[in-house]
Coordinates of N, CA and C in Angstrom, one line a residue:
Chain A
M132 N -23.7 22.9 -4.5 CA -23.8 21.6 -5.2 C -25.1 21.0 -5.0
P133 N -25.9 20.6 -6.0 CA -27.2 20.0 -5.8 C -27.0 18.6 -5.0
E134 N -28.0 18.4 -4.2 CA -27.8 17.2 -3.3 C -27.6 15.9 -4.0
D135 N -28.3 15.8 -5.1 CA -28.3 14.5 -5.8 C -27.0 14.2 -6.6
S136 N -26.1 15.3 -6.6 CA -24.9 15.0 -7.4 C -23.7 14.7 -6.4
I137 N -24.0 14.7 -5.1 CA -22.9 14.4 -4.2 C -22.3 13.0 -4.4
F138 N -23.2 12.0 -4.6 CA -22.7 10.6 -4.8 C -22.8 10.2 -6.2
E139 N -22.7 11.2 -7.1 CA -22.7 10.9 -8.6 C -21.5 10.1 -9.0
T140 N -21.6 8.9 -9.3 CA -20.4 8.1 -9.6 C -20.5 7.5 -11.1
K141 N -21.6 7.8 -11.7 CA -21.8 7.3 -13.1 C -20.7 7.7 -14.0
G142 N -20.1 6.7 -14.7 CA -19.1 7.0 -15.6 C -17.7 7.3 -15.0
V143 N -17.6 7.3 -13.7 CA -16.3 7.5 -13.1 C -15.6 6.2 -13.0
K144 N -14.5 6.0 -13.6 CA -13.8 4.7 -13.6 C -12.3 5.0 -13.4
K145 N -11.8 4.4 -12.3 CA -10.4 4.6 -12.0 C -9.7 3.2 -11.9
N146 N -8.4 3.2 -11.9 CA -7.6 2.1 -11.6 C -7.1 2.1 -10.2
F147 N -7.7 1.2 -9.4 CA -7.3 1.2 -8.0 C -6.3 0.1 -7.7
M148 N -5.4 0.4 -6.8 CA -4.6 -0.7 -6.2 C -4.8 -0.8 -4.7
F149 N -5.2 -1.9 -4.3 CA -5.3 -2.1 -2.8 C -4.1 -2.9 -2.3
V150 N -3.3 -2.4 -1.5 CA -2.1 -3.1 -1.0 C -2.4 -3.6 0.4
C151 N -2.5 -4.9 0.5 CA -2.8 -5.5 1.8 C -1.4 -6.0 2.4
N152 N -1.0 -5.3 3.5 CA 0.4 -5.6 4.0 C 0.4 -6.0 5.5
K153 N -0.8 -6.3 6.0 CA -0.8 -6.7 7.4 C -1.4 -8.0 7.7
A154 N -0.9 -8.7 8.7 CA -1.4 -10.0 9.0 C -2.9 -9.9 9.5
P155 N -3.7 -11.0 9.3 CA -5.1 -10.9 9.6 C -5.2 -11.0 11.2
Y156 N -6.4 -10.6 11.7 CA -6.8 -10.8 13.1 C -6.1 -10.0 14.1
G157 N -4.8 -9.7 14.0 CA -4.1 -8.9 15.0 C -4.7 -7.5 15.1
T158 N -5.0 -6.9 13.9 CA -5.6 -5.6 13.8 C -6.8 -5.7 12.9
I159 N -7.5 -4.6 12.8 CA -8.7 -4.5 12.0 C -8.4 -4.2 10.5
Y160 N -7.2 -3.8 10.2 CA -6.8 -3.3 8.9 C -7.2 -4.3 7.8
A161 N -6.9 -5.5 8.0 CA -7.1 -6.5 6.9 C -8.6 -6.6 6.5
L162 N -9.4 -6.6 7.5 CA -10.8 -6.7 7.3 C -11.4 -5.4 6.6
E163 N -10.8 -4.3 7.0 CA -11.3 -3.0 6.4 C -10.9 -3.0 4.9
A164 N -9.7 -3.5 4.6 CA -9.2 -3.5 3.2 C -10.2 -4.3 2.4
L165 N -10.6 -5.5 3.0 CA -11.5 -6.4 2.3 C -12.8 -5.7 2.0
E166 N -13.3 -4.9 2.9 CA -14.5 -4.1 2.7 C -14.3 -3.1 1.6
M167 N -13.2 -2.4 1.5 CA -12.9 -1.5 0.4 C -12.9 -2.2 -0.9
I168 N -12.3 -3.4 -0.9 CA -12.3 -4.1 -2.2 C -13.7 -4.5 -2.7
M169 N -14.5 -4.9 -1.7 CA -15.9 -5.3 -2.1 C -16.7 -4.1 -2.6
I170 N -16.4 -3.0 -1.9 CA -17.2 -1.7 -2.3 C -16.7 -1.3 -3.7
S171 N -15.4 -1.5 -4.0 CA -15.0 -1.1 -5.3 C -15.6 -1.9 -6.4
A172 N -16.0 -3.2 -6.1 CA -16.7 -4.1 -7.0 C -18.1 -3.5 -7.2
A173 N -18.7 -3.1 -6.1 CA -20.1 -2.6 -6.3 C -20.1 -1.4 -7.2
F174 N -19.0 -0.6 -7.3 CA -19.0 0.6 -8.1 C -18.3 0.3 -9.5
E175 N -18.1 -1.0 -9.7 CA -17.5 -1.5 -11.0 C -16.2 -0.8 -11.3
Q176 N -15.2 -0.8 -10.4 CA -14.0 -0.1 -10.6 C -12.9 -1.2 -10.9
H177 N -11.9 -0.7 -11.7 CA -10.8 -1.6 -12.0 C -9.9 -1.7 -10.7
A178 N -9.5 -2.9 -10.4 CA -8.7 -3.0 -9.2 C -7.6 -4.1 -9.3
V179 N -6.4 -3.7 -8.7 CA -5.4 -4.7 -8.5 C -5.3 -4.9 -7.0
I180 N -5.5 -6.1 -6.6 CA -5.4 -6.5 -5.2 C -4.1 -7.1 -4.9
V181 N -3.3 -6.5 -4.1 CA -1.9 -6.9 -3.9 C -1.7 -7.4 -2.5
F182 N -1.0 -8.5 -2.3 CA -0.6 -8.9 -1.0 C 0.9 -8.9 -0.8
I183 N 1.4 -8.1 0.1 CA 2.8 -8.0 0.4 C 3.1 -8.1 1.9
D184 N 4.3 -8.3 2.2 CA 4.7 -8.4 3.6 C 3.8 -9.4 4.4
D185 N 3.4 -9.1 5.6 CA 2.6 -10.0 6.4 C 1.2 -10.1 5.8
G186 N 0.8 -9.3 4.9 CA -0.5 -9.4 4.2 C -0.7 -10.7 3.5
V187 N 0.4 -11.4 3.1 CA 0.3 -12.7 2.4 C -0.3 -13.7 3.4
F188 N -0.2 -13.5 4.7 CA -0.8 -14.4 5.7 C -2.3 -14.4 5.7
Q189 N -2.9 -13.3 5.1 CA -4.3 -13.1 5.0 C -4.9 -14.2 4.1
I190 N -4.2 -14.6 3.1 CA -4.7 -15.6 2.2 C -4.1 -17.0 2.3
K191 N -3.5 -17.2 3.4 CA -3.0 -18.6 3.8 C -4.2 -19.5 3.9
K192 N -4.1 -20.7 3.4 CA -5.2 -21.7 3.5 C -5.3 -22.1 5.0
G193 N -6.5 -22.6 5.3 CA -6.8 -23.3 6.6 C -7.0 -22.4 7.8
H194 N -7.4 -21.2 7.7 CA -7.7 -20.4 8.9 C -8.9 -21.1 9.6
N195 N -8.7 -21.2 10.9 CA -9.8 -21.7 11.8 C -9.8 -20.8 13.1
T196 N -10.7 -19.9 13.1 CA -10.7 -18.9 14.2 C -11.7 -19.2 15.3
K197 N -12.3 -20.4 15.2 CA -13.4 -20.8 16.1 C -13.0 -20.6 17.6
S198 N -11.9 -21.1 18.0 CA -11.6 -21.0 19.4 C -11.1 -19.6 19.9
T199 N -10.9 -18.7 18.9 CA -10.5 -17.3 19.3 C -11.7 -16.4 19.4
G200 N -12.9 -16.9 18.9 CA -14.1 -16.1 18.9 C -14.1 -14.9 17.9
M201 N -13.2 -15.0 17.0 CA -13.1 -13.9 15.9 C -13.7 -14.4 14.6
K202 N -14.2 -13.4 13.9 CA -14.8 -13.8 12.6 C -13.7 -14.3 11.6
N203 N -13.9 -15.4 11.0 CA -13.0 -15.9 10.0 C -13.4 -15.3 8.7
F204 N -12.5 -14.4 8.2 CA -12.9 -13.7 6.9 C -12.3 -14.3 5.7
S205 N -11.6 -15.5 5.9 CA -11.0 -16.2 4.8 C -12.0 -16.5 3.7
P206 N -13.2 -17.0 4.0 CA -14.2 -17.3 3.0 C -14.6 -16.1 2.1
T207 N -14.4 -14.9 2.6 CA -14.8 -13.7 1.8 C -13.9 -13.6 0.6
F208 N -12.6 -14.1 0.7 CA -11.7 -14.1 -0.4 C -12.3 -14.9 -1.6
G209 N -13.1 -15.9 -1.2 CA -13.8 -16.7 -2.3 C -14.7 -15.8 -3.1
V210 N -15.4 -14.8 -2.4 CA -16.2 -13.9 -3.1 C -15.4 -13.0 -4.0
V211 N -14.2 -12.6 -3.5 CA -13.3 -11.7 -4.3 C -13.0 -12.5 -5.6
S212 N -12.7 -13.8 -5.4 CA -12.4 -14.6 -6.6 C -13.5 -14.6 -7.6
M213 N -14.8 -14.8 -7.0 CA -16.0 -14.9 -7.9 C -16.2 -13.5 -8.6
E214 N -15.9 -12.4 -7.9 CA -16.1 -11.1 -8.6 C -15.1 -11.0 -9.7
K215 N -13.9 -11.5 -9.5 CA -12.9 -11.4 -10.6 C -13.3 -12.3 -11.8
E216 N -13.8 -13.5 -11.5 CA -14.2 -14.4 -12.5 C -15.4 -13.8 -13.3
D217 N -16.4 -13.2 -12.6 CA -17.5 -12.6 -13.3 C -17.0 -11.5 -14.2
A218 N -16.1 -10.7 -13.7 CA -15.6 -9.6 -14.4 C -14.8 -10.1 -15.7
D219 N -14.1 -11.2 -15.5 CA -13.3 -11.7 -16.6 C -14.3 -12.3 -17.7
E220 N -15.4 -12.9 -17.3 CA -16.2 -13.7 -18.2 C -17.3 -12.9 -18.8
D221 N -17.9 -12.0 -18.0 CA -19.1 -11.3 -18.5 C -18.7 -10.0 -19.2
D222 N -19.1 -9.9 -20.5 CA -18.7 -8.8 -21.3 C -19.5 -7.5 -20.9
E223 N -20.6 -7.7 -20.2 CA -21.4 -6.6 -19.7 C -20.7 -5.8 -18.6
I224 N -19.8 -6.5 -17.9 CA -19.2 -5.9 -16.8 C -17.8 -5.3 -17.2
D225 N -17.8 -4.0 -17.1 CA -16.5 -3.3 -17.6 C -15.6 -3.1 -16.4
M226 N -15.0 -4.2 -16.0 CA -14.1 -4.1 -14.8 C -13.0 -5.1 -14.9
V227 N -11.8 -4.7 -14.7 CA -10.7 -5.6 -14.8 C -10.1 -5.8 -13.4
W228 N -10.0 -7.0 -12.9 CA -9.4 -7.2 -11.6 C -8.2 -8.1 -11.7
R229 N -7.2 -7.8 -11.0 CA -6.0 -8.7 -10.9 C -5.7 -8.9 -9.4
I230 N -5.3 -10.2 -9.1 CA -4.9 -10.5 -7.8 C -3.4 -10.9 -7.8
V231 N -2.6 -10.2 -7.0 CA -1.2 -10.3 -7.1 C -0.6 -10.6 -5.7
V232 N 0.4 -11.4 -5.7 CA 1.3 -11.5 -4.5 C 2.7 -11.2 -4.9
E233 N 3.5 -10.6 -3.9 CA 4.9 -10.3 -4.2 C 5.7 -11.6 -3.9
K234 N 6.5 -12.0 -4.8 CA 7.3 -13.2 -4.7 C 8.2 -13.2 -3.5
E235 N 8.9 -12.0 -3.3 CA 9.8 -11.9 -2.2 C 9.1 -12.1 -0.8
S236 N 7.8 -11.6 -0.7 CA 7.1 -11.7 0.5 C 6.7 -13.1 0.9
I237 N 6.2 -13.9 -0.2 CA 5.8 -15.2 0.2 C 7.0 -16.1 0.4
E238 N 8.1 -15.9 -0.3 CA 9.3 -16.7 -0.1 C 9.9 -16.4 1.3
A239 N 9.9 -15.2 1.7 CA 10.5 -14.8 3.0 C 9.7 -15.5 4.1
R240 N 8.4 -15.8 3.9 CA 7.5 -16.4 4.9 C 7.3 -17.9 4.7
G241 N 8.1 -18.5 3.9 CA 8.1 -20.0 3.7 C 6.8 -20.4 3.0
L242 N 6.2 -19.6 2.3 CA 4.9 -19.9 1.6 C 5.2 -20.1 0.1
S243 N 4.2 -20.9 -0.5 CA 4.3 -20.9 -2.0 C 2.8 -20.7 -2.5
E244 N 2.6 -20.7 -3.8 CA 1.3 -20.4 -4.3 C 0.3 -21.5 -3.8
E245 N 0.7 -22.7 -3.6 CA -0.2 -23.8 -3.2 C -0.8 -23.6 -1.8
D246 N -0.1 -22.7 -1.1 CA -0.6 -22.5 0.3 C -1.7 -21.4 0.4
L247 N -2.0 -20.8 -0.8 CA -2.9 -19.7 -0.8 C -4.4 -20.0 -1.2
V248 N -5.3 -19.3 -0.6 CA -6.7 -19.6 -0.9 C -7.2 -19.0 -2.2
L249 N -6.4 -18.1 -2.7 CA -6.7 -17.4 -4.0 C -5.7 -17.8 -5.1
E250 N -6.3 -17.8 -6.3 CA -5.4 -18.0 -7.5 C -4.7 -16.6 -7.7
T251 N -3.4 -16.5 -7.7 CA -2.8 -15.2 -7.7 C -1.7 -15.2 -8.8
E252 N -1.4 -14.0 -9.3 CA -0.2 -13.8 -10.1 C 0.9 -13.5 -9.1
V253 N 2.0 -14.2 -9.3 CA 3.2 -13.9 -8.5 C 4.1 -13.0 -9.2
L254 N 4.3 -11.8 -8.7 CA 5.2 -10.8 -9.3 C 6.4 -10.5 -8.4
S255 N 7.5 -10.2 -9.1 CA 8.7 -9.8 -8.3 C 8.5 -8.3 -7.9
S256 N 9.4 -7.9 -6.9 CA 9.3 -6.5 -6.5 C 9.3 -5.5 -7.6
G257 N 10.2 -5.8 -8.6 CA 10.4 -4.9 -9.7 C 9.2 -4.8 -10.6
E258 N 8.6 -6.0 -10.8 CA 7.3 -6.0 -11.6 C 6.2 -5.3 -10.9
L259 N 6.1 -5.5 -9.6 CA 5.1 -4.9 -8.8 C 5.3 -3.4 -8.8
S260 N 6.5 -3.0 -8.7 CA 6.8 -1.5 -8.7 C 6.4 -0.9 -10.0
D261 N 6.6 -1.5 -11.1 CA 6.1 -1.0 -12.4 C 4.6 -0.9 -12.4
L262 N 3.9 -1.9 -11.9 CA 2.5 -1.9 -11.9 C 1.9 -0.8 -11.0
M263 N 2.6 -0.6 -9.9 CA 2.1 0.5 -9.0 C 2.1 1.9 -9.7
A264 N 3.1 2.1 -10.5 CA 3.3 3.4 -11.2 C 2.2 3.6 -12.2
K265 N 1.4 2.6 -12.5 CA 0.3 2.7 -13.5 C -1.0 3.0 -12.9
Q266 N -1.1 3.1 -11.6 CA -2.4 3.2 -10.9 C -2.9 4.6 -10.7
D267 N -4.2 4.8 -10.7 CA -4.7 6.2 -10.4 C -4.7 6.4 -8.9
V268 N -5.1 5.3 -8.1 CA -5.2 5.5 -6.7 C -4.6 4.2 -6.0
I269 N -3.7 4.5 -5.0 CA -3.1 3.3 -4.3 C -3.5 3.5 -2.8
L270 N -4.1 2.4 -2.3 CA -4.6 2.4 -0.9 C -3.9 1.3 -0.2
T271 N -3.2 1.6 0.9 CA -2.6 0.5 1.7 C -3.4 0.4 3.0
S272 N -3.7 -0.8 3.3 CA -4.4 -1.1 4.6 C -4.1 -2.5 5.1
Chain B
M226 N 4.9 7.6 -14.3 CA 4.1 8.4 -13.3 C 4.9 8.5 -12.0
R227 N 4.9 9.7 -11.4 CA 5.6 9.9 -10.2 C 4.7 9.8 -9.0
I228 N 5.1 9.0 -8.1 CA 4.3 8.8 -6.9 C 5.1 9.5 -5.7
L229 N 4.3 10.1 -4.8 CA 4.8 10.6 -3.6 C 4.5 9.6 -2.5
N230 N 5.5 8.9 -2.0 CA 5.3 7.9 -1.0 C 5.4 8.5 0.4
V231 N 4.4 8.4 1.2 CA 4.4 9.0 2.5 C 4.5 7.9 3.6
V232 N 5.6 8.0 4.4 CA 5.9 7.0 5.5 C 5.7 7.7 6.8
N233 N 4.9 7.1 7.7 CA 4.6 7.8 9.0 C 5.0 6.9 10.2
K234 N 5.7 5.8 9.9 CA 6.0 4.9 11.0 C 7.5 4.8 11.2
S235 N 7.9 4.7 12.5 CA 9.4 4.5 12.8 C 9.9 3.3 12.1
P236 N 11.1 3.4 11.6 CA 11.7 2.2 11.0 C 12.2 1.1 12.0
F237 N 12.2 1.6 13.3 CA 12.6 0.6 14.4 C 11.4 -0.2 14.8
E238 N 10.2 0.3 14.5 CA 9.0 -0.4 15.0 C 8.3 -1.2 13.9
R239 N 8.4 -0.6 12.6 CA 7.7 -1.3 11.5 C 8.5 -1.3 10.3
N240 N 8.1 -2.1 9.3 CA 9.0 -2.3 8.1 C 8.4 -1.5 6.9
C241 N 7.5 -0.5 7.1 CA 6.9 0.2 6.1 C 7.9 0.9 5.1
L242 N 8.9 1.5 5.8 CA 9.9 2.2 5.0 C 10.7 1.2 4.1
E243 N 11.0 0.0 4.7 CA 11.7 -1.0 3.9 C 10.9 -1.4 2.7
S244 N 9.6 -1.7 2.9 CA 8.7 -2.1 1.8 C 8.6 -1.0 0.8
C245 N 8.5 0.2 1.3 CA 8.4 1.4 0.4 C 9.6 1.5 -0.5
L246 N 10.8 1.4 0.1 CA 12.1 1.5 -0.6 C 12.2 0.3 -1.7
R247 N 11.7 -0.8 -1.3 CA 11.8 -2.0 -2.2 C 10.9 -1.8 -3.4
L248 N 9.7 -1.2 -3.2 CA 8.7 -1.1 -4.2 C 8.6 0.2 -4.9
A249 N 9.3 1.2 -4.5 CA 9.2 2.6 -5.1 C 9.8 2.5 -6.5
N250 N 9.3 3.2 -7.4 CA 9.8 3.4 -8.7 C 11.0 4.4 -8.7
S251 N 12.0 4.1 -9.5 CA 13.1 5.1 -9.5 C 12.6 6.4 -10.0
G252 N 13.1 7.5 -9.3 CA 12.6 8.8 -9.7 C 11.5 9.3 -8.8
S253 N 10.8 8.4 -8.1 CA 9.7 8.9 -7.2 C 10.3 9.4 -5.9
S254 N 9.4 9.9 -5.1 CA 9.8 10.5 -3.8 C 9.3 9.9 -2.6
I255 N 10.0 10.1 -1.5 CA 9.5 9.6 -0.2 C 9.5 10.7 0.8
L256 N 8.4 10.9 1.4 CA 8.3 12.0 2.5 C 8.1 11.3 3.8
L257 N 9.0 11.6 4.8 CA 8.9 11.1 6.1 C 8.2 12.1 7.0
I258 N 7.1 11.6 7.6 CA 6.3 12.4 8.5 C 6.1 11.6 9.8
E259 N 5.5 12.3 10.8 CA 5.2 11.7 12.1 C 6.4 10.9 12.6
D260 N 6.2 9.6 13.1 CA 7.3 8.8 13.6 C 8.2 8.3 12.4
G261 N 7.8 8.6 11.2 CA 8.7 8.2 10.1 C 9.9 9.1 10.1
V262 N 9.9 10.2 10.7 CA 11.1 11.1 10.7 C 12.3 10.5 11.3
Y263 N 12.1 9.5 12.2 CA 13.3 8.8 12.8 C 14.2 8.2 11.8
A264 N 13.6 7.9 10.6 CA 14.4 7.3 9.6 C 15.4 8.2 8.9
A265 N 15.2 9.6 9.2 CA 16.0 10.6 8.6 C 17.3 10.8 9.4
L266 N 17.4 10.3 10.6 CA 18.6 10.5 11.4 C 19.8 9.8 10.8
G267 N 20.9 10.5 10.9 CA 22.1 10.1 10.2 C 23.0 9.1 10.9
N268 N 22.7 8.8 12.2 CA 23.7 8.0 13.0 C 23.0 6.8 13.7
T269 N 22.0 6.3 13.0 CA 21.3 5.2 13.7 C 21.5 3.8 13.0
A270 N 21.0 2.8 13.6 CA 21.2 1.4 13.0 C 20.3 1.3 11.7
K271 N 19.4 2.2 11.5 CA 18.5 2.2 10.3 C 18.9 3.2 9.2
S272 N 19.9 4.0 9.5 CA 20.3 5.1 8.6 C 20.7 4.5 7.2
T273 N 21.2 3.3 7.2 CA 21.7 2.7 5.9 C 20.5 2.5 4.9
L274 N 19.3 2.3 5.5 CA 18.2 2.1 4.6 C 18.1 3.1 3.5
I275 N 18.2 4.4 3.9 CA 18.1 5.5 3.0 C 19.4 5.8 2.3
K276 N 20.5 5.7 3.1 CA 21.9 5.9 2.6 C 22.2 5.0 1.4
N277 N 21.7 3.8 1.5 CA 22.0 2.8 0.4 C 21.1 2.8 -0.7
D278 N 20.2 3.8 -0.8 CA 19.2 3.8 -1.9 C 20.0 3.8 -3.3
Q279 N 19.6 2.9 -4.2 CA 20.2 2.9 -5.5 C 19.2 3.4 -6.6
K280 N 18.0 3.8 -6.1 CA 17.0 4.1 -7.1 C 16.8 5.6 -7.4
N281 N 17.8 6.4 -6.9 CA 17.7 7.8 -7.2 C 16.3 8.4 -6.7
L282 N 15.9 8.0 -5.6 CA 14.7 8.6 -5.0 C 14.9 9.9 -4.4
G283 N 13.8 10.7 -4.4 CA 13.9 12.0 -3.7 C 13.4 11.8 -2.2
F284 N 14.2 12.3 -1.3 CA 13.9 12.1 0.1 C 13.5 13.5 0.8
Y285 N 12.4 13.5 1.5 CA 12.0 14.7 2.2 C 11.6 14.3 3.6
V286 N 11.8 15.3 4.6 CA 11.3 15.1 5.9 C 10.6 16.3 6.4
L287 N 9.5 16.1 7.2 CA 8.7 17.2 7.6 C 9.3 17.9 8.9
I288 N 9.7 19.1 8.7 CA 10.4 19.9 9.8 C 9.6 19.9 11.1
N289 N 8.3 20.1 10.9 CA 7.4 20.3 12.1 C 7.5 19.0 13.0
D290 N 7.5 17.8 12.3 CA 7.6 16.6 13.1 C 9.0 16.3 13.7
L291 N 10.0 16.9 13.1 CA 11.4 16.8 13.7 C 11.4 17.7 14.9
D292 N 10.9 18.9 14.8 CA 10.8 19.9 15.9 C 10.1 19.3 17.1
A293 N 8.9 18.7 16.8 CA 8.1 18.1 17.9 C 8.8 17.1 18.7
R294 N 9.8 16.4 18.0 CA 10.5 15.3 18.6 C 11.9 15.7 19.1
G295 N 12.2 17.0 19.1 CA 13.5 17.5 19.6 C 14.6 17.1 18.7
L296 N 14.3 17.0 17.4 CA 15.4 16.5 16.4 C 15.8 17.6 15.5
S297 N 15.5 18.8 15.7 CA 15.9 19.9 14.7 C 17.4 20.0 14.5
E298 N 18.1 19.8 15.6 CA 19.6 19.9 15.5 C 20.3 18.6 15.4
A299 N 19.5 17.5 15.3 CA 20.2 16.1 15.3 C 20.8 15.9 13.9
P300 N 21.8 15.1 13.8 CA 22.4 14.8 12.5 C 21.5 14.1 11.6
M301 N 21.4 14.6 10.4 CA 20.4 14.1 9.4 C 21.2 13.4 8.2
I302 N 20.6 12.5 7.5 CA 21.2 12.0 6.3 C 21.3 13.1 5.3
D303 N 22.5 13.3 4.6 CA 22.7 14.4 3.7 C 21.6 14.5 2.6
S304 N 21.2 13.4 2.1 CA 20.4 13.4 0.9 C 18.9 13.8 1.1
I305 N 18.6 14.1 2.4 CA 17.2 14.4 2.7 C 17.0 15.9 2.8
S306 N 15.9 16.3 2.1 CA 15.6 17.7 2.1 C 14.5 18.0 3.2
R307 N 14.6 19.1 3.9 CA 13.6 19.4 4.9 C 12.5 20.2 4.3
V308 N 11.3 19.9 4.6 CA 10.1 20.7 4.1 C 9.2 21.0 5.3
D309 N 8.5 22.2 5.2 CA 7.5 22.5 6.1 C 6.1 22.1 5.5
Y310 N 5.0 22.6 6.2 CA 3.7 22.2 5.7 C 3.4 22.7 4.3
D311 N 3.9 23.9 4.0 CA 3.8 24.5 2.6 C 4.5 23.6 1.6
G312 N 5.7 23.1 2.0 CA 6.5 22.3 1.2 C 5.8 20.9 0.9
F313 N 5.1 20.5 2.0 CA 4.4 19.2 1.9 C 3.3 19.4 0.8
V314 N 2.6 20.5 0.8 CA 1.6 20.8 -0.2 C 2.2 20.9 -1.6
D315 N 3.3 21.5 -1.7 CA 4.0 21.6 -3.0 C 4.3 20.2 -3.5
L316 N 4.8 19.3 -2.7 CA 5.1 18.0 -3.1 C 3.9 17.2 -3.6
V317 N 2.8 17.4 -2.9 CA 1.6 16.8 -3.3 C 1.1 17.2 -4.7
V318 N 1.3 18.5 -4.9 CA 0.9 19.1 -6.2 C 1.8 18.6 -7.3
D319 N 3.1 18.5 -7.0 CA 4.1 18.1 -8.0 C 4.1 16.7 -8.4
H320 N 3.4 15.8 -7.7 CA 3.4 14.4 -8.0 C 2.0 14.0 -8.6
D321 N 2.0 12.8 -9.3 CA 0.8 12.4 -9.9 C -0.2 11.7 -9.0
S322 N 0.4 11.0 -8.0 CA -0.5 10.4 -7.0 C 0.3 10.2 -5.7
I323 N -0.5 9.9 -4.6 CA 0.1 9.8 -3.3 C -0.1 8.3 -2.8
H324 N 0.9 7.8 -2.2 CA 0.7 6.5 -1.6 C 1.1 6.5 -0.1
S325 N 0.2 6.4 0.8 CA 0.5 6.4 2.2 C 0.7 5.0 2.7
W326 N 1.9 4.7 3.2 CA 2.3 3.4 3.6 C 1.9 3.2 5.0
L327 N 0.6 2.8 5.3 CA 0.2 2.6 6.6 C 0.7 1.3 7.2

């Protein structure tokens, strides 16, 4: 394989689903998922970003990590929002992004849409299940 | 589209299997590997998770991980098929995509 073709991504376009299912800060998974999401934007890929289970705590408003000495990555979700808006509004960008939370997961944790830093689509398990079946690649982290 | 859902965590420690069962499409498959194989046992407090499946899912468990944990002779849930590494590969080939429930 010629060396210059190893990272040939031109024209490669897939439907990615990123399933965020873990609480922030306790482990590195949430931050790593966010990295994957931002990288998928750099490669202009279609993405559905899903928050289920304790993953919904990642986008809870009002994180303040100052006294724990950990990086507060909550503001990065603002960048995710901006990427989605750019993709929605700019015809030059061939990228469709959706941000989804599972209804059952937020309800089980006493949260509602107003508690979240992102504007999200709230889908039931059944609706989310159907959406999952339409993806090319599903990554849970 | 048929998804092969791979679960590698014990149902006693984590809720991956429960989430997987909640979100799996009917007709898709679930393969239990590593600590996920504990969910295949037929006489535990978590056996009902798989026994009560209403979605007609296909259930598989990796023999090698059962053996490693001393579970080859343990009572298994009837609806679960045992596969070895070759069977694992066949499952991967037979499905459209893979979802690892980390």
